[in-house]
């Protein structure tokens, strides 16, 4: 059975002190969430150690927003998957559209990063999603299919148990414009059928597929009611404990 997950991507926001307060606010309310829903937060690298301390003893998962392609060595500015695991991370986001767009993350780099994450016991939240022009030219299915096949199809089937997919249409990220429930469900069903064609129906059915893109308390209910939407990857609305918790209560 696939899991219901709500994950917060804090991006490059909050000071360490603010991040610790935000994490404390989420921990204080986690009991208000149904047991069947997993919460994950992804603070910036600098916040991970103190936030891990706040999360100790809580059921909330800790994620990084990225990891290095290499295990260690002369790679100035990088943070390895082993370092992340060592300080208590259980997950890393990979392939976020902002990293694809601004930092040249391509299939080759993402394949290496996923291998590093798995070697070090991290699960991966793998992001896919089309740009507005792709959708306008009716190429959104092709783009998402390629983002999946170029990277995830290189994995042995059993590794898919450690992958969560986040469908995030780039035109909906941080714009206030959300995909309609119909658009999101259509793409989520397509993602599941793409997985099914390669890995088989069982793996496709067991893979959690999150929606991301201006998801907030006011629209989460409608989105999460869709049969192939298993939760959300939340940016802006994850920076307020009340909103993040309200989204996780949307089922
Ligand atoms: C994101 O970038 O992962 C995201 C979903 O952002 P927002 O919720 O702010 O659109």
Short mmCIF file of C-alpha atoms and ligand atoms in Angstrom, two decimals:
data_model
loop_
_atom_site.label_atom_id
_atom_site.label_comp_id
_atom_site.label_asym_id
_atom_site.label_seq_id
_atom_site.Cartn_x
_atom_site.Cartn_y
_atom_site.Cartn_z
CA UNK A 1 0.00 0.00 0.00
CA UNK A 2 1.35 3.42 -0.90
CA UNK A 3 1.74 6.05 1.79
CA UNK A 4 -0.01 9.37 2.18
CA UNK A 5 2.67 12.03 2.59
CA UNK A 6 2.80 15.77 3.07
CA UNK A 7 6.32 17.14 2.67
CA UNK A 8 7.42 20.73 3.25
CA UNK A 9 10.15 22.18 1.05
CA UNK A 10 11.40 25.25 2.89
CA UNK A 11 13.77 26.17 0.02
CA UNK A 12 16.20 28.99 0.99
CA UNK A 13 13.92 30.49 3.62
CA UNK A 14 14.10 31.18 7.37
CA UNK A 15 17.06 31.84 9.65
CA UNK A 16 18.22 28.88 11.72
CA UNK A 17 16.37 30.27 14.77
CA UNK A 18 13.17 30.76 12.73
CA UNK A 19 13.50 27.26 11.27
CA UNK A 20 13.86 25.72 14.71
CA UNK A 21 10.72 27.58 15.85
CA UNK A 22 8.84 26.42 12.76
CA UNK A 23 9.88 22.81 13.37
CA UNK A 24 8.79 23.11 17.02
CA UNK A 25 5.43 24.47 15.87
CA UNK A 26 4.93 21.48 13.56
CA UNK A 27 6.00 18.96 16.23
CA UNK A 28 3.55 20.56 18.70
CA UNK A 29 0.65 19.88 16.30
CA UNK A 30 1.62 16.57 14.77
CA UNK A 31 -0.78 14.71 17.07
CA UNK A 32 -3.64 16.52 15.24
CA UNK A 33 -2.84 14.59 12.07
CA UNK A 34 -4.29 11.22 11.23
CA UNK A 35 -1.90 8.33 11.89
CA UNK A 36 -1.99 7.27 8.24
CA UNK A 37 -0.32 10.48 7.05
CA UNK A 38 3.48 10.90 7.07
CA UNK A 39 4.91 14.38 7.50
CA UNK A 40 8.35 15.27 6.15
CA UNK A 41 10.15 18.60 6.34
CA UNK A 42 13.05 19.71 4.14
CA UNK A 43 14.87 22.68 5.71
CA UNK A 44 18.05 24.25 4.27
CA UNK A 45 21.34 22.40 4.95
CA UNK A 46 22.37 24.82 7.72
CA UNK A 47 19.21 24.01 9.69
CA UNK A 48 19.33 20.22 9.52
CA UNK A 49 21.32 19.53 12.70
CA UNK A 50 19.23 21.70 15.08
CA UNK A 51 15.98 20.69 13.36
CA UNK A 52 16.93 16.99 13.69
CA UNK A 53 17.24 17.64 17.42
CA UNK A 54 13.72 19.17 17.50
CA UNK A 55 12.27 16.20 15.58
CA UNK A 56 13.80 13.56 17.88
CA UNK A 57 11.06 11.30 19.22
CA UNK A 58 8.48 12.64 16.74
CA UNK A 59 7.20 10.75 13.68
CA UNK A 60 8.22 13.59 11.32
CA UNK A 61 10.75 12.71 8.64
CA UNK A 62 13.74 14.93 7.89
CA UNK A 63 14.74 15.61 4.30
CA UNK A 64 17.52 17.53 2.59
CA UNK A 65 16.75 19.54 -0.54
CA UNK A 66 19.67 18.12 -2.54
CA UNK A 67 22.80 15.98 -2.25
CA UNK A 68 26.12 15.65 -4.07
CA UNK A 69 26.80 13.38 -7.04
CA UNK A 70 30.05 12.21 -5.41
CA UNK A 71 30.71 10.38 -2.14
CA UNK A 72 33.42 12.72 -0.82
CA UNK A 73 36.51 14.72 -1.71
CA UNK A 74 37.43 17.95 -3.46
CA UNK A 75 33.94 19.18 -4.32
CA UNK A 76 33.77 22.63 -2.75
CA UNK A 77 30.34 23.64 -1.59
CA UNK A 78 28.78 20.20 -1.90
CA UNK A 79 27.12 18.10 0.81
CA UNK A 80 27.28 14.32 0.50
CA UNK A 81 24.47 11.85 1.07
CA UNK A 82 26.59 10.21 3.79
CA UNK A 83 26.84 13.53 5.65
CA UNK A 84 23.06 13.92 5.46
CA UNK A 85 22.41 10.42 6.71
CA UNK A 86 24.96 10.99 9.48
CA UNK A 87 23.03 13.91 10.92
CA UNK A 88 19.65 12.18 10.87
CA UNK A 89 18.13 12.80 7.42
CA UNK A 90 15.91 10.04 6.05
CA UNK A 91 15.13 11.64 2.69
CA UNK A 92 16.45 14.02 0.09
CA UNK A 93 14.53 15.94 -2.56
CA UNK A 94 16.17 15.55 -5.99
CA UNK A 95 15.39 17.06 -9.36
CA UNK A 96 13.37 20.02 -8.12
CA UNK A 97 12.58 22.27 -11.10
CA UNK A 98 14.53 25.14 -9.52
CA UNK A 99 17.64 22.95 -9.45
CA UNK A 100 17.03 21.69 -12.99
CA UNK A 101 16.58 25.27 -14.21
CA UNK A 102 19.21 27.24 -12.24
CA UNK A 103 21.87 24.62 -11.46
CA UNK A 104 21.92 22.50 -14.58
CA UNK A 105 20.65 19.30 -12.97
CA UNK A 106 20.17 16.86 -15.79
CA UNK A 107 19.36 13.18 -15.96
CA UNK A 108 23.02 12.17 -15.67
CA UNK A 109 23.58 14.14 -12.47
CA UNK A 110 20.27 13.05 -11.00
CA UNK A 111 21.01 9.40 -11.68
CA UNK A 112 24.31 9.76 -9.79
CA UNK A 113 22.63 11.61 -6.93
CA UNK A 114 19.96 8.96 -6.55
CA UNK A 115 22.63 6.26 -6.43
CA UNK A 116 24.43 8.20 -3.67
CA UNK A 117 21.20 8.67 -1.74
CA UNK A 118 20.37 4.95 -1.89
CA UNK A 119 23.91 3.87 -1.01
CA UNK A 120 23.54 5.90 2.15
CA UNK A 121 20.06 4.82 3.11
CA UNK A 122 18.19 7.98 2.08
CA UNK A 123 14.83 7.81 0.35
CA UNK A 124 14.37 10.15 -2.58
CA UNK A 125 11.58 12.62 -3.35
CA UNK A 126 12.07 12.83 -7.11
CA UNK A 127 10.46 15.89 -8.74
CA UNK A 128 9.10 16.04 -12.25
CA UNK A 129 6.96 18.59 -14.05
CA UNK A 130 6.50 20.52 -17.25
CA UNK A 131 6.93 24.20 -18.00
CA UNK A 132 4.05 26.34 -19.20
CA UNK A 133 5.23 26.25 -22.82
CA UNK A 134 5.35 22.44 -22.72
CA UNK A 135 1.72 22.38 -21.65
CA UNK A 136 0.75 25.01 -24.21
CA UNK A 137 2.33 22.88 -26.95
CA UNK A 138 0.64 19.79 -25.53
CA UNK A 139 4.02 18.24 -24.68
CA UNK A 140 3.49 17.92 -20.93
CA UNK A 141 3.10 14.14 -20.98
CA UNK A 142 6.25 13.70 -23.11
CA UNK A 143 8.31 15.92 -20.81
CA UNK A 144 7.23 14.13 -17.64
CA UNK A 145 7.59 10.72 -19.25
CA UNK A 146 11.18 11.54 -20.23
CA UNK A 147 12.04 12.89 -16.76
CA UNK A 148 10.85 9.56 -15.37
CA UNK A 149 12.36 7.23 -17.97
CA UNK A 150 15.78 8.95 -18.19
CA UNK A 151 16.35 8.62 -14.44
CA UNK A 152 13.99 6.22 -12.70
CA UNK A 153 14.06 3.55 -15.40
CA UNK A 154 17.80 3.12 -14.73
CA UNK A 155 16.88 1.76 -11.28
CA UNK A 156 16.41 -1.85 -10.31
CA UNK A 157 12.68 -2.38 -9.62
CA UNK A 158 13.17 -3.05 -5.90
CA UNK A 159 14.73 0.43 -5.51
CA UNK A 160 11.38 2.02 -6.35
CA UNK A 161 10.29 1.27 -2.77
CA UNK A 162 12.63 4.13 -1.82
CA UNK A 163 11.29 6.64 -4.34
CA UNK A 164 8.48 9.14 -3.85
CA UNK A 165 7.56 11.06 -6.99
CA UNK A 166 6.45 14.69 -6.80
CA UNK A 167 4.61 16.05 -9.84
CA UNK A 168 5.15 19.80 -9.80
CA UNK A 169 4.04 21.71 -12.88
CA UNK A 170 6.60 24.52 -13.08
CA UNK A 171 3.91 27.06 -13.96
CA UNK A 172 2.18 26.37 -10.64
CA UNK A 173 5.23 26.60 -8.35
CA UNK A 174 5.18 29.71 -6.20
CA UNK A 175 2.81 31.44 -8.62
CA UNK A 176 -0.43 31.03 -6.70
CA UNK A 177 -1.78 29.25 -9.76
CA UNK A 178 -2.63 25.63 -8.97
CA UNK A 179 -3.25 22.87 -11.45
CA UNK A 180 -6.92 21.99 -11.35
CA UNK A 181 -7.73 18.72 -9.64
CA UNK A 182 -8.55 17.32 -13.11
CA UNK A 183 -5.20 18.39 -14.59
CA UNK A 184 -3.31 17.01 -11.60
CA UNK A 185 -5.22 13.73 -11.49
CA UNK A 186 -4.74 13.27 -15.25
CA UNK A 187 -0.97 13.64 -14.90
CA UNK A 188 -0.77 11.49 -11.77
CA UNK A 189 -2.67 8.70 -13.54
CA UNK A 190 -0.29 9.09 -16.49
CA UNK A 191 2.73 8.83 -14.16
CA UNK A 192 1.32 5.67 -12.63
CA UNK A 193 0.66 4.13 -16.03
CA UNK A 194 4.21 5.06 -17.13
CA UNK A 195 5.59 3.30 -14.04
CA UNK A 196 3.30 0.35 -14.64
CA UNK A 197 4.47 -0.11 -18.24
CA UNK A 198 8.09 -0.36 -17.11
CA UNK A 199 8.04 -1.76 -13.57
CA UNK A 200 4.66 -3.50 -13.51
CA UNK A 201 1.36 -2.68 -11.89
CA UNK A 202 2.32 -3.60 -8.33
CA UNK A 203 5.20 -1.14 -8.15
CA UNK A 204 3.11 1.54 -9.87
CA UNK A 205 0.31 1.05 -7.35
CA UNK A 206 2.71 1.15 -4.41
CA UNK A 207 4.57 4.32 -5.45
CA UNK A 208 3.52 7.50 -3.67
CA UNK A 209 2.96 10.36 -6.12
CA UNK A 210 2.68 13.82 -4.56
CA UNK A 211 1.32 16.98 -6.12
CA UNK A 212 3.27 20.26 -5.75
CA UNK A 213 2.54 23.75 -6.97
CA UNK A 214 0.75 26.37 -4.85
CA UNK A 215 -0.93 23.70 -2.76
CA UNK A 216 -2.51 25.31 0.31
CA UNK A 217 -5.16 24.57 2.94
CA UNK A 218 -7.92 25.91 0.66
CA UNK A 219 -7.20 23.56 -2.27
CA UNK A 220 -5.54 20.54 -0.63
CA UNK A 221 -8.82 18.77 0.07
CA UNK A 222 -9.93 18.72 -3.56
CA UNK A 223 -6.48 17.69 -4.81
CA UNK A 224 -5.94 14.95 -2.22
CA UNK A 225 -9.38 13.50 -2.93
CA UNK A 226 -8.15 12.45 -6.40
CA UNK A 227 -7.47 8.71 -6.61
CA UNK A 228 -3.87 9.02 -7.84
CA UNK A 229 -2.79 11.95 -5.66
CA UNK A 230 -1.17 10.68 -2.49
CA UNK A 231 -0.36 13.99 -0.85
CA UNK A 232 1.68 17.08 -1.53
CA UNK A 233 5.11 18.64 -1.74
CA UNK A 234 4.48 22.07 -0.27
CA UNK A 235 6.65 25.16 -0.73
CA UNK A 236 5.30 28.51 0.49
CA UNK A 237 2.53 27.09 2.67
CA UNK A 238 5.01 24.86 4.53
CA UNK A 239 6.58 27.94 6.12
CA UNK A 240 3.63 28.37 8.48
CA UNK A 241 3.08 25.50 10.92
CA UNK A 242 -0.70 26.04 10.95
CA UNK A 243 -1.01 25.95 7.15
CA UNK A 244 1.27 22.94 6.81
CA UNK A 245 -0.72 21.04 9.43
CA UNK A 246 -4.04 22.12 7.87
CA UNK A 247 -2.87 20.70 4.52
CA UNK A 248 -1.98 17.41 6.21
CA UNK A 249 -5.51 17.33 7.67
CA UNK A 250 -7.08 17.63 4.23
CA UNK A 251 -7.99 13.93 3.89
C1 LIG B 1 7.81 23.56 -4.54
O1 LIG B 1 8.60 24.30 -5.08
O2 LIG B 1 8.16 22.41 -4.21
C2 LIG B 1 6.45 24.05 -4.32
C3 LIG B 1 5.48 23.22 -4.39
O3 LIG B 1 6.30 25.40 -4.08
P1 LIG B 1 4.93 26.20 -3.82
O4 LIG B 1 4.08 25.36 -2.92
O5 LIG B 1 5.37 27.47 -3.15
O6 LIG B 1 4.31 26.43 -5.14
#
